PDB file of C-alpha atoms in Angstrom:
ATOM      1  CA  UNK A   1      82.351-133.367  48.058  1.00 90.00           C
ATOM      2  CA  UNK A   2      80.271-136.362  46.967  1.00 94.00           C
ATOM      3  CA  UNK A   3      76.988-137.833  48.147  1.00 96.00           C
ATOM      4  CA  UNK A   4      77.381-141.603  48.224  1.00 95.00           C
ATOM      5  CA  UNK A   5      75.644-144.771  49.335  1.00 97.00           C
ATOM      6  CA  UNK A   6      75.723-146.148  52.869  1.00 97.00           C
ATOM      7  CA  UNK A   7      77.731-149.231  51.845  1.00 97.00           C
ATOM      8  CA  UNK A   8      80.413-147.236  50.033  1.00 97.00           C
ATOM      9  CA  UNK A   9      80.663-144.761  52.921  1.00 98.00           C
ATOM     10  CA  UNK A  10      81.430-147.428  55.507  1.00 97.00           C
ATOM     11  CA  UNK A  11      83.722-149.323  53.143  1.00 97.00           C
ATOM     12  CA  UNK A  12      85.795-146.181  52.475  1.00 97.00           C
ATOM     13  CA  UNK A  13      85.939-144.995  56.102  1.00 96.00           C
ATOM     14  CA  UNK A  14      86.588-148.380  57.722  1.00 93.00           C
ATOM     15  CA  UNK A  15      90.294-147.688  58.274  1.00 90.00           C
ATOM     16  CA  UNK A  16      89.995-144.038  59.331  1.00 95.00           C
ATOM     17  CA  UNK A  17      91.941-142.890  62.395  1.00 93.00           C
ATOM     18  CA  UNK A  18      89.033-140.901  63.852  1.00 94.00           C
ATOM     19  CA  UNK A  19      85.421-142.063  63.811  1.00 94.00           C
ATOM     20  CA  UNK A  20      82.932-140.578  66.260  1.00 95.00           C
ATOM     21  CA  UNK A  21      80.571-143.121  67.819  1.00 96.00           C
ATOM     22  CA  UNK A  22      77.705-140.993  66.460  1.00 97.00           C
ATOM     23  CA  UNK A  23      78.951-141.705  62.920  1.00 98.00           C
ATOM     24  CA  UNK A  24      78.740-145.497  63.177  1.00 97.00           C
ATOM     25  CA  UNK A  25      76.061-147.299  61.201  1.00 98.00           C
ATOM     26  CA  UNK A  26      74.629-148.909  64.338  1.00 97.00           C
ATOM     27  CA  UNK A  27      74.211-145.607  66.174  1.00 97.00           C
ATOM     28  CA  UNK A  28      72.839-143.696  63.182  1.00 97.00           C
ATOM     29  CA  UNK A  29      70.259-146.353  62.376  1.00 96.00           C
ATOM     30  CA  UNK A  30      69.284-146.573  66.057  1.00 95.00           C
ATOM     31  CA  UNK A  31      68.775-142.841  66.502  1.00 94.00           C
ATOM     32  CA  UNK A  32      66.785-141.946  63.349  1.00 95.00           C
ATOM     33  CA  UNK A  33      64.873-143.700  60.531  1.00 96.00           C
ATOM     34  CA  UNK A  34      67.234-145.114  57.901  1.00 96.00           C
ATOM     35  CA  UNK A  35      65.569-143.211  55.050  1.00 97.00           C
ATOM     36  CA  UNK A  36      66.540-139.849  56.615  1.00 98.00           C
ATOM     37  CA  UNK A  37      70.289-140.606  56.566  1.00 98.00           C
ATOM     38  CA  UNK A  38      72.685-139.016  54.055  1.00 98.00           C
ATOM     39  CA  UNK A  39      76.334-139.950  53.466  1.00 98.00           C
ATOM     40  CA  UNK A  40      79.129-137.632  52.314  1.00 98.00           C
ATOM     41  CA  UNK A  41      82.824-137.961  51.420  1.00 98.00           C
ATOM     42  CA  UNK A  42      85.191-135.313  50.124  1.00 97.00           C
ATOM     43  CA  UNK A  43      86.511-137.695  47.457  1.00 94.00           C
ATOM     44  CA  UNK A  44      85.292-141.232  46.880  1.00 95.00           C
ATOM     45  CA  UNK A  45      88.545-142.474  45.305  1.00 94.00           C
ATOM     46  CA  UNK A  46      90.818-141.233  48.116  1.00 95.00           C
ATOM     47  CA  UNK A  47      88.682-139.804  50.940  1.00 97.00           C
ATOM     48  CA  UNK A  48      90.194-137.761  53.756  1.00 98.00           C
ATOM     49  CA  UNK A  49      87.019-136.640  55.534  1.00 98.00           C
ATOM     50  CA  UNK A  50      83.393-137.716  55.599  1.00 98.00           C
ATOM     51  CA  UNK A  51      80.217-137.569  57.638  1.00 98.00           C
ATOM     52  CA  UNK A  52      76.737-138.992  58.019  1.00 98.00           C
ATOM     53  CA  UNK A  53      73.862-136.569  58.497  1.00 98.00           C
ATOM     54  CA  UNK A  54      70.131-136.930  58.836  1.00 98.00           C
ATOM     55  CA  UNK A  55      67.266-134.866  57.480  1.00 97.00           C
ATOM     56  CA  UNK A  56      64.641-133.089  59.594  1.00 94.00           C
ATOM     57  CA  UNK A  57      61.702-131.347  57.918  1.00 91.00           C
ATOM     58  CA  UNK A  58      59.314-128.760  59.356  1.00 80.00           C
ATOM     59  CA  UNK A  59      56.962-126.253  57.744  1.00 80.00           C
ATOM     60  CA  UNK A  60      58.360-126.932  54.284  1.00 86.00           C
ATOM     61  CA  UNK A  61      61.984-126.345  55.361  1.00 90.00           C
ATOM     62  CA  UNK A  62      64.682-128.993  55.462  1.00 96.00           C
ATOM     63  CA  UNK A  63      67.538-129.199  57.952  1.00 96.00           C
ATOM     64  CA  UNK A  64      70.622-131.417  57.740  1.00 98.00           C
ATOM     65  CA  UNK A  65      71.847-132.477  61.197  1.00 97.00           C
ATOM     66  CA  UNK A  66      75.388-133.817  61.576  1.00 98.00           C
ATOM     67  CA  UNK A  67      76.829-135.131  64.842  1.00 97.00           C
ATOM     68  CA  UNK A  68      80.506-136.041  64.625  1.00 97.00           C
ATOM     69  CA  UNK A  69      82.750-136.709  61.654  1.00 97.00           C
ATOM     70  CA  UNK A  70      85.153-139.284  60.202  1.00 97.00           C
ATOM     71  CA  UNK A  71      88.804-138.395  59.513  1.00 97.00           C
ATOM     72  CA  UNK A  72      91.434-140.464  57.701  1.00 96.00           C
ATOM     73  CA  UNK A  73      94.123-138.974  59.941  1.00 94.00           C
ATOM     74  CA  UNK A  74      93.580-137.300  63.295  1.00 88.00           C
ATOM     75  CA  UNK A  75      94.496-133.918  61.816  1.00 89.00           C
ATOM     76  CA  UNK A  76      93.681-133.158  58.208  1.00 93.00           C
ATOM     77  CA  UNK A  77      94.768-130.306  55.982  1.00 94.00           C
ATOM     78  CA  UNK A  78      92.847-127.069  56.616  1.00 96.00           C
ATOM     79  CA  UNK A  79      92.023-126.588  52.924  1.00 97.00           C
ATOM     80  CA  UNK A  80      90.556-130.107  52.648  1.00 97.00           C
ATOM     81  CA  UNK A  81      88.302-129.437  55.647  1.00 98.00           C
ATOM     82  CA  UNK A  82      87.298-126.018  54.357  1.00 98.00           C
ATOM     83  CA  UNK A  83      86.452-127.356  50.897  1.00 98.00           C
ATOM     84  CA  UNK A  84      84.409-130.267  52.279  1.00 98.00           C
ATOM     85  CA  UNK A  85      82.283-128.161  54.604  1.00 98.00           C
ATOM     86  CA  UNK A  86      81.859-125.398  52.019  1.00 98.00           C
ATOM     87  CA  UNK A  87      80.629-127.911  49.432  1.00 98.00           C
ATOM     88  CA  UNK A  88      78.245-129.398  51.987  1.00 98.00           C
ATOM     89  CA  UNK A  89      76.478-126.032  52.207  1.00 97.00           C
ATOM     90  CA  UNK A  90      75.712-126.199  48.479  1.00 96.00           C
ATOM     91  CA  UNK A  91      73.349-129.125  49.013  1.00 96.00           C
ATOM     92  CA  UNK A  92      69.594-128.555  48.962  1.00 94.00           C
ATOM     93  CA  UNK A  93      68.902-127.821  52.628  1.00 97.00           C
ATOM     94  CA  UNK A  94      67.708-124.618  54.262  1.00 96.00           C
ATOM     95  CA  UNK A  95      69.470-125.095  57.599  1.00 96.00           C
ATOM     96  CA  UNK A  96      72.614-127.014  58.583  1.00 97.00           C
ATOM     97  CA  UNK A  97      73.409-128.059  62.154  1.00 97.00           C
ATOM     98  CA  UNK A  98      76.853-129.432  63.018  1.00 98.00           C
ATOM     99  CA  UNK A  99      78.038-130.707  66.417  1.00 97.00           C
ATOM    100  CA  UNK A 100      81.581-132.086  66.509  1.00 97.00           C
ATOM    101  CA  UNK A 101      83.279-134.059  69.271  1.00 95.00           C
ATOM    102  CA  UNK A 102      86.573-133.749  67.393  1.00 94.00           C
ATOM    103  CA  UNK A 103      89.217-132.233  69.707  1.00 93.00           C
ATOM    104  CA  UNK A 104      89.353-128.471  69.205  1.00 95.00           C
ATOM    105  CA  UNK A 105      92.003-126.828  67.056  1.00 95.00           C
ATOM    106  CA  UNK A 106      92.307-123.261  65.791  1.00 97.00           C
ATOM    107  CA  UNK A 107      93.060-124.616  62.307  1.00 97.00           C
ATOM    108  CA  UNK A 108      89.732-126.450  62.237  1.00 97.00           C
ATOM    109  CA  UNK A 109      87.817-123.388  63.418  1.00 98.00           C
ATOM    110  CA  UNK A 110      89.452-121.260  60.729  1.00 98.00           C
ATOM    111  CA  UNK A 111      88.469-123.845  58.106  1.00 98.00           C
ATOM    112  CA  UNK A 112      84.838-123.947  59.246  1.00 98.00           C
ATOM    113  CA  UNK A 113      84.512-120.158  59.375  1.00 98.00           C
ATOM    114  CA  UNK A 114      86.069-119.737  55.942  1.00 98.00           C
ATOM    115  CA  UNK A 115      83.621-122.345  54.648  1.00 98.00           C
ATOM    116  CA  UNK A 116      80.735-120.175  55.880  1.00 97.00           C
ATOM    117  CA  UNK A 117      79.777-121.820  59.179  1.00 98.00           C
ATOM    118  CA  UNK A 118      79.050-119.742  62.309  1.00 97.00           C
ATOM    119  CA  UNK A 119      78.406-120.452  65.947  1.00 96.00           C
ATOM    120  CA  UNK A 120      74.641-120.715  66.616  1.00 94.00           C
ATOM    121  CA  UNK A 121      72.669-118.023  68.443  1.00 91.00           C
ATOM    122  CA  UNK A 122      72.572-120.287  71.507  1.00 85.00           C
ATOM    123  CA  UNK A 123      74.398-123.545  72.210  1.00 86.00           C
ATOM    124  CA  UNK A 124      72.781-126.567  73.829  1.00 83.00           C
ATOM    125  CA  UNK A 125      75.802-128.777  74.476  1.00 88.00           C
ATOM    126  CA  UNK A 126      79.033-128.249  76.335  1.00 88.00           C
ATOM    127  CA  UNK A 127      82.375-128.474  74.543  1.00 91.00           C
ATOM    128  CA  UNK A 128      84.218-129.736  77.647  1.00 94.00           C
ATOM    129  CA  UNK A 129      85.371-133.279  78.285  1.00 95.00           C
ATOM    130  CA  UNK A 130      88.120-135.192  80.043  1.00 96.00           C
ATOM    131  CA  UNK A 131      90.386-137.873  78.587  1.00 96.00           C
ATOM    132  CA  UNK A 132      91.965-140.585  80.738  1.00 96.00           C
ATOM    133  CA  UNK A 133      95.225-142.286  79.780  1.00 97.00           C
ATOM    134  CA  UNK A 134      94.439-146.003  80.040  1.00 96.00           C
ATOM    135  CA  UNK A 135      98.085-147.039  79.877  1.00 93.00           C
ATOM    136  CA  UNK A 136      98.994-145.223  83.113  1.00 94.00           C
ATOM    137  CA  UNK A 137      97.914-146.017  86.708  1.00 94.00           C
ATOM    138  CA  UNK A 138      94.557-144.397  87.477  1.00 94.00           C
ATOM    139  CA  UNK A 139      94.397-141.595  90.042  1.00 94.00           C
ATOM    140  CA  UNK A 140      91.288-140.689  92.033  1.00 95.00           C
ATOM    141  CA  UNK A 141      90.388-137.709  94.167  1.00 94.00           C
ATOM    142  CA  UNK A 142      89.485-138.112  97.845  1.00 95.00           C
ATOM    143  CA  UNK A 143      85.729-138.632  97.355  1.00 94.00           C
ATOM    144  CA  UNK A 144      86.361-141.370  94.816  1.00 95.00           C
ATOM    145  CA  UNK A 145      88.840-143.111  97.076  1.00 96.00           C
ATOM    146  CA  UNK A 146      86.253-143.065  99.875  1.00 95.00           C
ATOM    147  CA  UNK A 147      83.526-144.506  97.629  1.00 95.00           C
ATOM    148  CA  UNK A 148      85.772-147.206  96.189  1.00 96.00           C
ATOM    149  CA  UNK A 149      86.546-148.361  99.740  1.00 95.00           C
ATOM    150  CA  UNK A 150      82.811-148.353 100.485  1.00 95.00           C
ATOM    151  CA  UNK A 151      82.112-150.420  97.360  1.00 95.00           C
ATOM    152  CA  UNK A 152      84.769-152.966  98.375  1.00 95.00           C
ATOM    153  CA  UNK A 153      82.856-153.573 101.621  1.00 95.00           C
ATOM    154  CA  UNK A 154      79.711-154.490  99.665  1.00 94.00           C
ATOM    155  CA  UNK A 155      81.228-157.417  97.727  1.00 94.00           C
ATOM    156  CA  UNK A 156      80.126-156.127  94.333  1.00 97.00           C
ATOM    157  CA  UNK A 157      80.844-158.052  91.142  1.00 97.00           C
ATOM    158  CA  UNK A 158      81.853-156.782  87.706  1.00 97.00           C
ATOM    159  CA  UNK A 159      80.487-158.469  84.571  1.00 97.00           C
ATOM    160  CA  UNK A 160      80.815-157.814  80.866  1.00 97.00           C
ATOM    161  CA  UNK A 161      77.458-158.306  79.173  1.00 97.00           C
ATOM    162  CA  UNK A 162      76.786-160.840  76.426  1.00 95.00           C
ATOM    163  CA  UNK A 163      74.053-158.459  75.158  1.00 95.00           C
ATOM    164  CA  UNK A 164      71.271-160.881  75.996  1.00 96.00           C
ATOM    165  CA  UNK A 165      67.664-159.739  75.876  1.00 96.00           C
ATOM    166  CA  UNK A 166      67.555-159.832  79.667  1.00 96.00           C
ATOM    167  CA  UNK A 167      70.616-157.589  79.988  1.00 97.00           C
ATOM    168  CA  UNK A 168      69.180-155.137  77.467  1.00 97.00           C
ATOM    169  CA  UNK A 169      65.849-154.941  79.279  1.00 97.00           C
ATOM    170  CA  UNK A 170      67.556-154.468  82.651  1.00 96.00           C
ATOM    171  CA  UNK A 171      69.784-151.675  81.339  1.00 97.00           C
ATOM    172  CA  UNK A 172      66.786-149.882  79.813  1.00 95.00           C
ATOM    173  CA  UNK A 173      64.855-150.151  83.067  1.00 95.00           C
ATOM    174  CA  UNK A 174      67.792-148.806  85.105  1.00 95.00           C
ATOM    175  CA  UNK A 175      68.334-145.956  82.657  1.00 94.00           C
ATOM    176  CA  UNK A 176      64.701-144.870  82.460  1.00 91.00           C
ATOM    177  CA  UNK A 177      64.331-145.060  86.225  1.00 89.00           C
ATOM    178  CA  UNK A 178      67.460-142.936  86.683  1.00 89.00           C
ATOM    179  CA  UNK A 179      66.266-140.320  84.180  1.00 85.00           C
ATOM    180  CA  UNK A 180      62.980-139.923  86.060  1.00 83.00           C
ATOM    181  CA  UNK A 181      64.687-139.842  89.446  1.00 81.00           C
ATOM    182  CA  UNK A 182      67.214-137.205  88.427  1.00 73.00           C
ATOM    183  CA  UNK A 183      64.824-135.243  86.181  1.00 67.00           C
ATOM    184  CA  UNK A 184      67.162-135.466  83.196  1.00 67.00           C
ATOM    185  CA  UNK A 185      65.853-135.255  79.630  1.00 61.00           C
ATOM    186  CA  UNK A 186      68.570-137.052  77.697  1.00 65.00           C
ATOM    187  CA  UNK A 187      68.104-139.418  74.781  1.00 74.00           C
ATOM    188  CA  UNK A 188      65.111-141.746  74.965  1.00 77.00           C
ATOM    189  CA  UNK A 189      66.611-145.190  75.335  1.00 87.00           C
ATOM    190  CA  UNK A 190      64.594-148.346  74.728  1.00 93.00           C
ATOM    191  CA  UNK A 191      65.243-152.002  73.918  1.00 95.00           C
ATOM    192  CA  UNK A 192      64.909-151.504  70.148  1.00 95.00           C
ATOM    193  CA  UNK A 193      67.516-148.731  70.251  1.00 95.00           C
ATOM    194  CA  UNK A 194      69.924-150.845  72.328  1.00 96.00           C
ATOM    195  CA  UNK A 195      69.566-153.938  70.154  1.00 97.00           C
ATOM    196  CA  UNK A 196      70.500-151.900  67.094  1.00 96.00           C
ATOM    197  CA  UNK A 197      73.405-150.203  68.874  1.00 97.00           C
ATOM    198  CA  UNK A 198      74.859-153.398  70.348  1.00 97.00           C
ATOM    199  CA  UNK A 199      74.715-155.158  66.981  1.00 96.00           C
ATOM    200  CA  UNK A 200      78.044-153.376  66.420  1.00 96.00           C
ATOM    201  CA  UNK A 201      80.622-155.202  68.560  1.00 95.00           C
ATOM    202  CA  UNK A 202      82.524-151.950  69.137  1.00 96.00           C
ATOM    203  CA  UNK A 203      79.767-150.947  71.562  1.00 97.00           C
ATOM    204  CA  UNK A 204      80.240-152.853  74.814  1.00 97.00           C
ATOM    205  CA  UNK A 205      78.056-153.061  77.910  1.00 97.00           C
ATOM    206  CA  UNK A 206      79.076-153.928  81.461  1.00 97.00           C
ATOM    207  CA  UNK A 207      77.367-154.245  84.840  1.00 98.00           C
ATOM    208  CA  UNK A 208      77.929-154.048  88.559  1.00 97.00           C
ATOM    209  CA  UNK A 209      76.027-156.733  90.454  1.00 97.00           C
ATOM    210  CA  UNK A 210      75.333-157.440  94.092  1.00 96.00           C
ATOM    211  CA  UNK A 211      76.641-160.598  95.709  1.00 92.00           C
ATOM    212  CA  UNK A 212      73.213-162.118  95.028  1.00 92.00           C
ATOM    213  CA  UNK A 213      73.527-161.361  91.295  1.00 93.00           C
ATOM    214  CA  UNK A 214      71.187-158.356  91.074  1.00 96.00           C
ATOM    215  CA  UNK A 215      72.237-155.778  88.471  1.00 97.00           C
ATOM    216  CA  UNK A 216      72.338-152.313  90.036  1.00 96.00           C
ATOM    217  CA  UNK A 217      74.531-150.297  87.636  1.00 97.00           C
ATOM    218  CA  UNK A 218      75.530-150.463  83.973  1.00 97.00           C
ATOM    219  CA  UNK A 219      77.697-148.684  81.398  1.00 97.00           C
ATOM    220  CA  UNK A 220      77.880-148.659  77.594  1.00 97.00           C
ATOM    221  CA  UNK A 221      81.089-147.566  75.876  1.00 97.00           C
ATOM    222  CA  UNK A 222      82.327-147.256  72.290  1.00 97.00           C
ATOM    223  CA  UNK A 223      85.636-149.142  72.045  1.00 95.00           C
ATOM    224  CA  UNK A 224      86.811-148.897  68.406  1.00 91.00           C
ATOM    225  CA  UNK A 225      89.800-150.329  66.579  1.00 84.00           C
ATOM    226  CA  UNK A 226      91.775-147.098  66.807  1.00 79.00           C
ATOM    227  CA  UNK A 227      91.781-147.748  70.568  1.00 88.00           C
ATOM    228  CA  UNK A 228      90.303-144.460  71.721  1.00 93.00           C
ATOM    229  CA  UNK A 229      87.225-145.351  73.746  1.00 95.00           C
ATOM    230  CA  UNK A 230      84.277-142.991  74.243  1.00 95.00           C
ATOM    231  CA  UNK A 231      81.601-142.970  76.950  1.00 95.00           C
ATOM    232  CA  UNK A 232      77.958-143.270  75.892  1.00 94.00           C
ATOM    233  CA  UNK A 233      75.460-144.270  78.552  1.00 95.00           C
ATOM    234  CA  UNK A 234      75.407-145.013  82.268  1.00 94.00           C
ATOM    235  CA  UNK A 235      72.540-146.279  84.402  1.00 94.00           C
ATOM    236  CA  UNK A 236      72.178-146.962  88.102  1.00 93.00           C
ATOM    237  CA  UNK A 237      69.593-147.692  90.776  1.00 93.00           C
ATOM    238  CA  UNK A 238      69.089-146.233  94.246  1.00 90.00           C
ATOM    239  CA  UNK A 239      70.812-149.315  95.629  1.00 93.00           C
ATOM    240  CA  UNK A 240      73.834-148.492  93.489  1.00 91.00           C
ATOM    241  CA  UNK A 241      74.040-145.130  95.208  1.00 89.00           C
ATOM    242  CA  UNK A 242      73.889-146.756  98.620  1.00 92.00           C
ATOM    243  CA  UNK A 243      76.679-149.224  97.753  1.00 95.00           C
ATOM    244  CA  UNK A 244      78.859-146.886  95.590  1.00 96.00           C
ATOM    245  CA  UNK A 245      78.371-149.294  92.691  1.00 96.00           C
ATOM    246  CA  UNK A 246      78.830-146.589  90.029  1.00 94.00           C
ATOM    247  CA  UNK A 247      82.352-145.889  91.295  1.00 96.00           C
ATOM    248  CA  UNK A 248      83.190-149.587  91.412  1.00 97.00           C
ATOM    249  CA  UNK A 249      81.850-150.163  87.889  1.00 97.00           C
ATOM    250  CA  UNK A 250      83.728-147.198  86.433  1.00 96.00           C
ATOM    251  CA  UNK A 251      87.064-148.340  87.835  1.00 97.00           C
ATOM    252  CA  UNK A 252      86.548-151.960  86.777  1.00 97.00           C
ATOM    253  CA  UNK A 253      85.479-150.969  83.272  1.00 96.00           C
ATOM    254  CA  UNK A 254      88.548-148.744  82.856  1.00 96.00           C
ATOM    255  CA  UNK A 255      90.741-151.644  83.939  1.00 96.00           C
ATOM    256  CA  UNK A 256      88.964-153.874  81.416  1.00 96.00           C
ATOM    257  CA  UNK A 257      89.482-151.368  78.585  1.00 95.00           C
ATOM    258  CA  UNK A 258      93.141-151.058  79.549  1.00 95.00           C
ATOM    259  CA  UNK A 259      93.530-154.846  79.403  1.00 94.00           C
ATOM    260  CA  UNK A 260      92.125-154.784  75.842  1.00 92.00           C
ATOM    261  CA  UNK A 261      94.898-152.386  74.791  1.00 92.00           C
ATOM    262  CA  UNK A 262      92.729-149.277  74.640  1.00 94.00           C
ATOM    263  CA  UNK A 263      94.893-146.148  74.811  1.00 95.00           C
ATOM    264  CA  UNK A 264      92.510-143.461  76.073  1.00 96.00           C
ATOM    265  CA  UNK A 265      88.995-143.061  77.405  1.00 97.00           C
ATOM    266  CA  UNK A 266      86.908-139.967  76.661  1.00 96.00           C
ATOM    267  CA  UNK A 267      84.500-139.457  79.572  1.00 93.00           C
ATOM    268  CA  UNK A 268      81.965-137.618  77.428  1.00 89.00           C
ATOM    269  CA  UNK A 269      80.734-134.075  77.712  1.00 89.00           C
ATOM    270  CA  UNK A 270      81.229-132.378  81.074  1.00 86.00           C
ATOM    271  CA  UNK A 271      78.599-129.895  82.243  1.00 82.00           C
ATOM    272  CA  UNK A 272      79.792-127.917  85.274  1.00 85.00           C
ATOM    273  CA  UNK A 273      76.744-125.854  86.211  1.00 76.00           C
ATOM    274  CA  UNK A 274      74.484-124.523  88.932  1.00 77.00           C
ATOM    275  CA  UNK A 275      71.705-127.011  88.174  1.00 74.00           C
ATOM    276  CA  UNK A 276      71.168-130.748  88.608  1.00 71.00           C
ATOM    277  CA  UNK A 277      73.692-131.851  85.995  1.00 74.00           C
ATOM    278  CA  UNK A 278      76.528-130.435  88.071  1.00 80.00           C
ATOM    279  CA  UNK A 279      76.312-133.631  90.134  1.00 82.00           C
ATOM    280  CA  UNK A 280      77.379-135.588  87.054  1.00 82.00           C
ATOM    281  CA  UNK A 281      80.293-133.211  86.570  1.00 86.00           C
ATOM    282  CA  UNK A 282      81.376-133.691  90.201  1.00 88.00           C
ATOM    283  CA  UNK A 283      81.284-137.462  89.703  1.00 89.00           C
ATOM    284  CA  UNK A 284      83.370-137.364  86.516  1.00 89.00           C
ATOM    285  CA  UNK A 285      85.761-134.811  87.964  1.00 89.00           C
ATOM    286  CA  UNK A 286      86.803-137.317  90.622  1.00 92.00           C
ATOM    287  CA  UNK A 287      89.027-139.194  88.158  1.00 94.00           C
ATOM    288  CA  UNK A 288      92.304-137.498  87.284  1.00 94.00           C
ATOM    289  CA  UNK A 289      92.680-136.879  83.551  1.00 95.00           C
ATOM    290  CA  UNK A 290      93.317-134.228  80.937  1.00 96.00           C
ATOM    291  CA  UNK A 291      90.587-131.704  80.202  1.00 95.00           C
ATOM    292  CA  UNK A 292      89.906-131.286  76.489  1.00 95.00           C
ATOM    293  CA  UNK A 293      87.649-129.114  74.387  1.00 96.00           C
ATOM    294  CA  UNK A 294      85.566-130.299  71.450  1.00 96.00           C
ATOM    295  CA  UNK A 295      85.021-128.324  68.267  1.00 96.00           C
ATOM    296  CA  UNK A 296      81.370-128.171  69.322  1.00 96.00           C
ATOM    297  CA  UNK A 297      78.311-126.627  67.666  1.00 97.00           C
ATOM    298  CA  UNK A 298      78.177-124.840  64.296  1.00 97.00           C
ATOM    299  CA  UNK A 299      75.342-123.686  62.090  1.00 97.00           C
ATOM    300  CA  UNK A 300      74.559-122.335  58.649  1.00 97.00           C
ATOM    301  CA  UNK A 301      71.213-120.842  57.615  1.00 96.00           C
ATOM    302  CA  UNK A 302      70.394-119.796  54.064  1.00 94.00           C
ATOM    303  CA  UNK A 303      68.298-116.948  55.462  1.00 92.00           C
ATOM    304  CA  UNK A 304      69.666-114.979  58.418  1.00 90.00           C
ATOM    305  CA  UNK A 305      66.357-114.879  60.296  1.00 87.00           C
ATOM    306  CA  UNK A 306      66.248-118.692  60.442  1.00 88.00           C
ATOM    307  CA  UNK A 307      68.998-118.652  63.075  1.00 90.00           C
ATOM    308  CA  UNK A 308      67.161-116.883  65.941  1.00 88.00           C
ATOM    309  CA  UNK A 309      63.979-118.753  65.010  1.00 85.00           C
ATOM    310  CA  UNK A 310      65.852-122.064  65.237  1.00 83.00           C
ATOM    311  CA  UNK A 311      67.145-121.128  68.680  1.00 86.00           C
ATOM    312  CA  UNK A 312      63.626-120.426  69.924  1.00 87.00           C
ATOM    313  CA  UNK A 313      62.392-123.649  68.370  1.00 79.00           C
ATOM    314  CA  UNK A 314      65.115-125.714  70.094  1.00 83.00           C
ATOM    315  CA  UNK A 315      64.527-124.055  73.444  1.00 83.00           C
ATOM    316  CA  UNK A 316      60.741-123.920  73.601  1.00 83.00           C
ATOM    317  CA  UNK A 317      59.497-126.659  71.255  1.00 81.00           C
ATOM    318  CA  UNK A 318      62.202-129.337  71.443  1.00 75.00           C
ATOM    319  CA  UNK A 319      62.857-128.406  75.110  1.00 76.00           C
ATOM    320  CA  UNK A 320      66.629-128.550  74.814  1.00 77.00           C
ATOM    321  CA  UNK A 321      68.544-127.377  77.866  1.00 75.00           C
ATOM    322  CA  UNK A 322      71.445-124.955  77.500  1.00 77.00           C
ATOM    323  CA  UNK A 323      74.577-126.432  79.094  1.00 72.00           C
TER     324      UNK A 323
END
């Protein structure tokens, strides 16, 4: 395993078959300060696996946080994965946090466990998702069919964004308003973040507008060259709820992705629950697709007592919600 520069990392991984949206330069530099980022490949001359992580420091301890990974082929040899993640643990950090949206496989879990990684004391993200085949006719459950008919009566319009300053500001306003209305505590999204993210043309934004041209719902999706799109952000107003604009926008965006030659669409993490986020699960569950499981959360602590302490810190200081 080698620590390399940002430029070399993205040069070497540019043709990889699997790249998580959270591993792109635009996303990484939007989410954390650039000087906290670290770049790793198993072998610079002929890399098979790599990842970007960022450093968090507290009370004299350093943690390396990694969300997602980059793979040359969709499935890599177990020994290569094991060696890479074992070597990563030899770097000078006290705690390692890993959260993978790579589709689950027993081979990958075996590799991670043999490398020394364990499941954390408590997990704060679901491993469930749903993938839609974009090259087949879409199928919707009864509630979706009802809402799509309702949307058709409201003469809504679909528009792909040109990422103008006005569109960015409107999306941020819709998103922040929705977070407050639904009492969610997801990522803090502002105009600076979105400008950085949308500087990468693989991130695309679309809107649903009223007949008068008012934007009432928006979506941002990662649509990479390997043609497997991933959901990122959605935003909507109260008017969107009244007109079923979110349903209209989702269907139109899927049709747009299909027309671009995208093969599949990952709806993002599903959180069936007994609390507020179950409403989001019900919405996503209305589109017929294949349920999948991610590899999910892993952890390594150089002292065993760090692990329960980290759990308490995430829950009570960082206010993460178990899902």
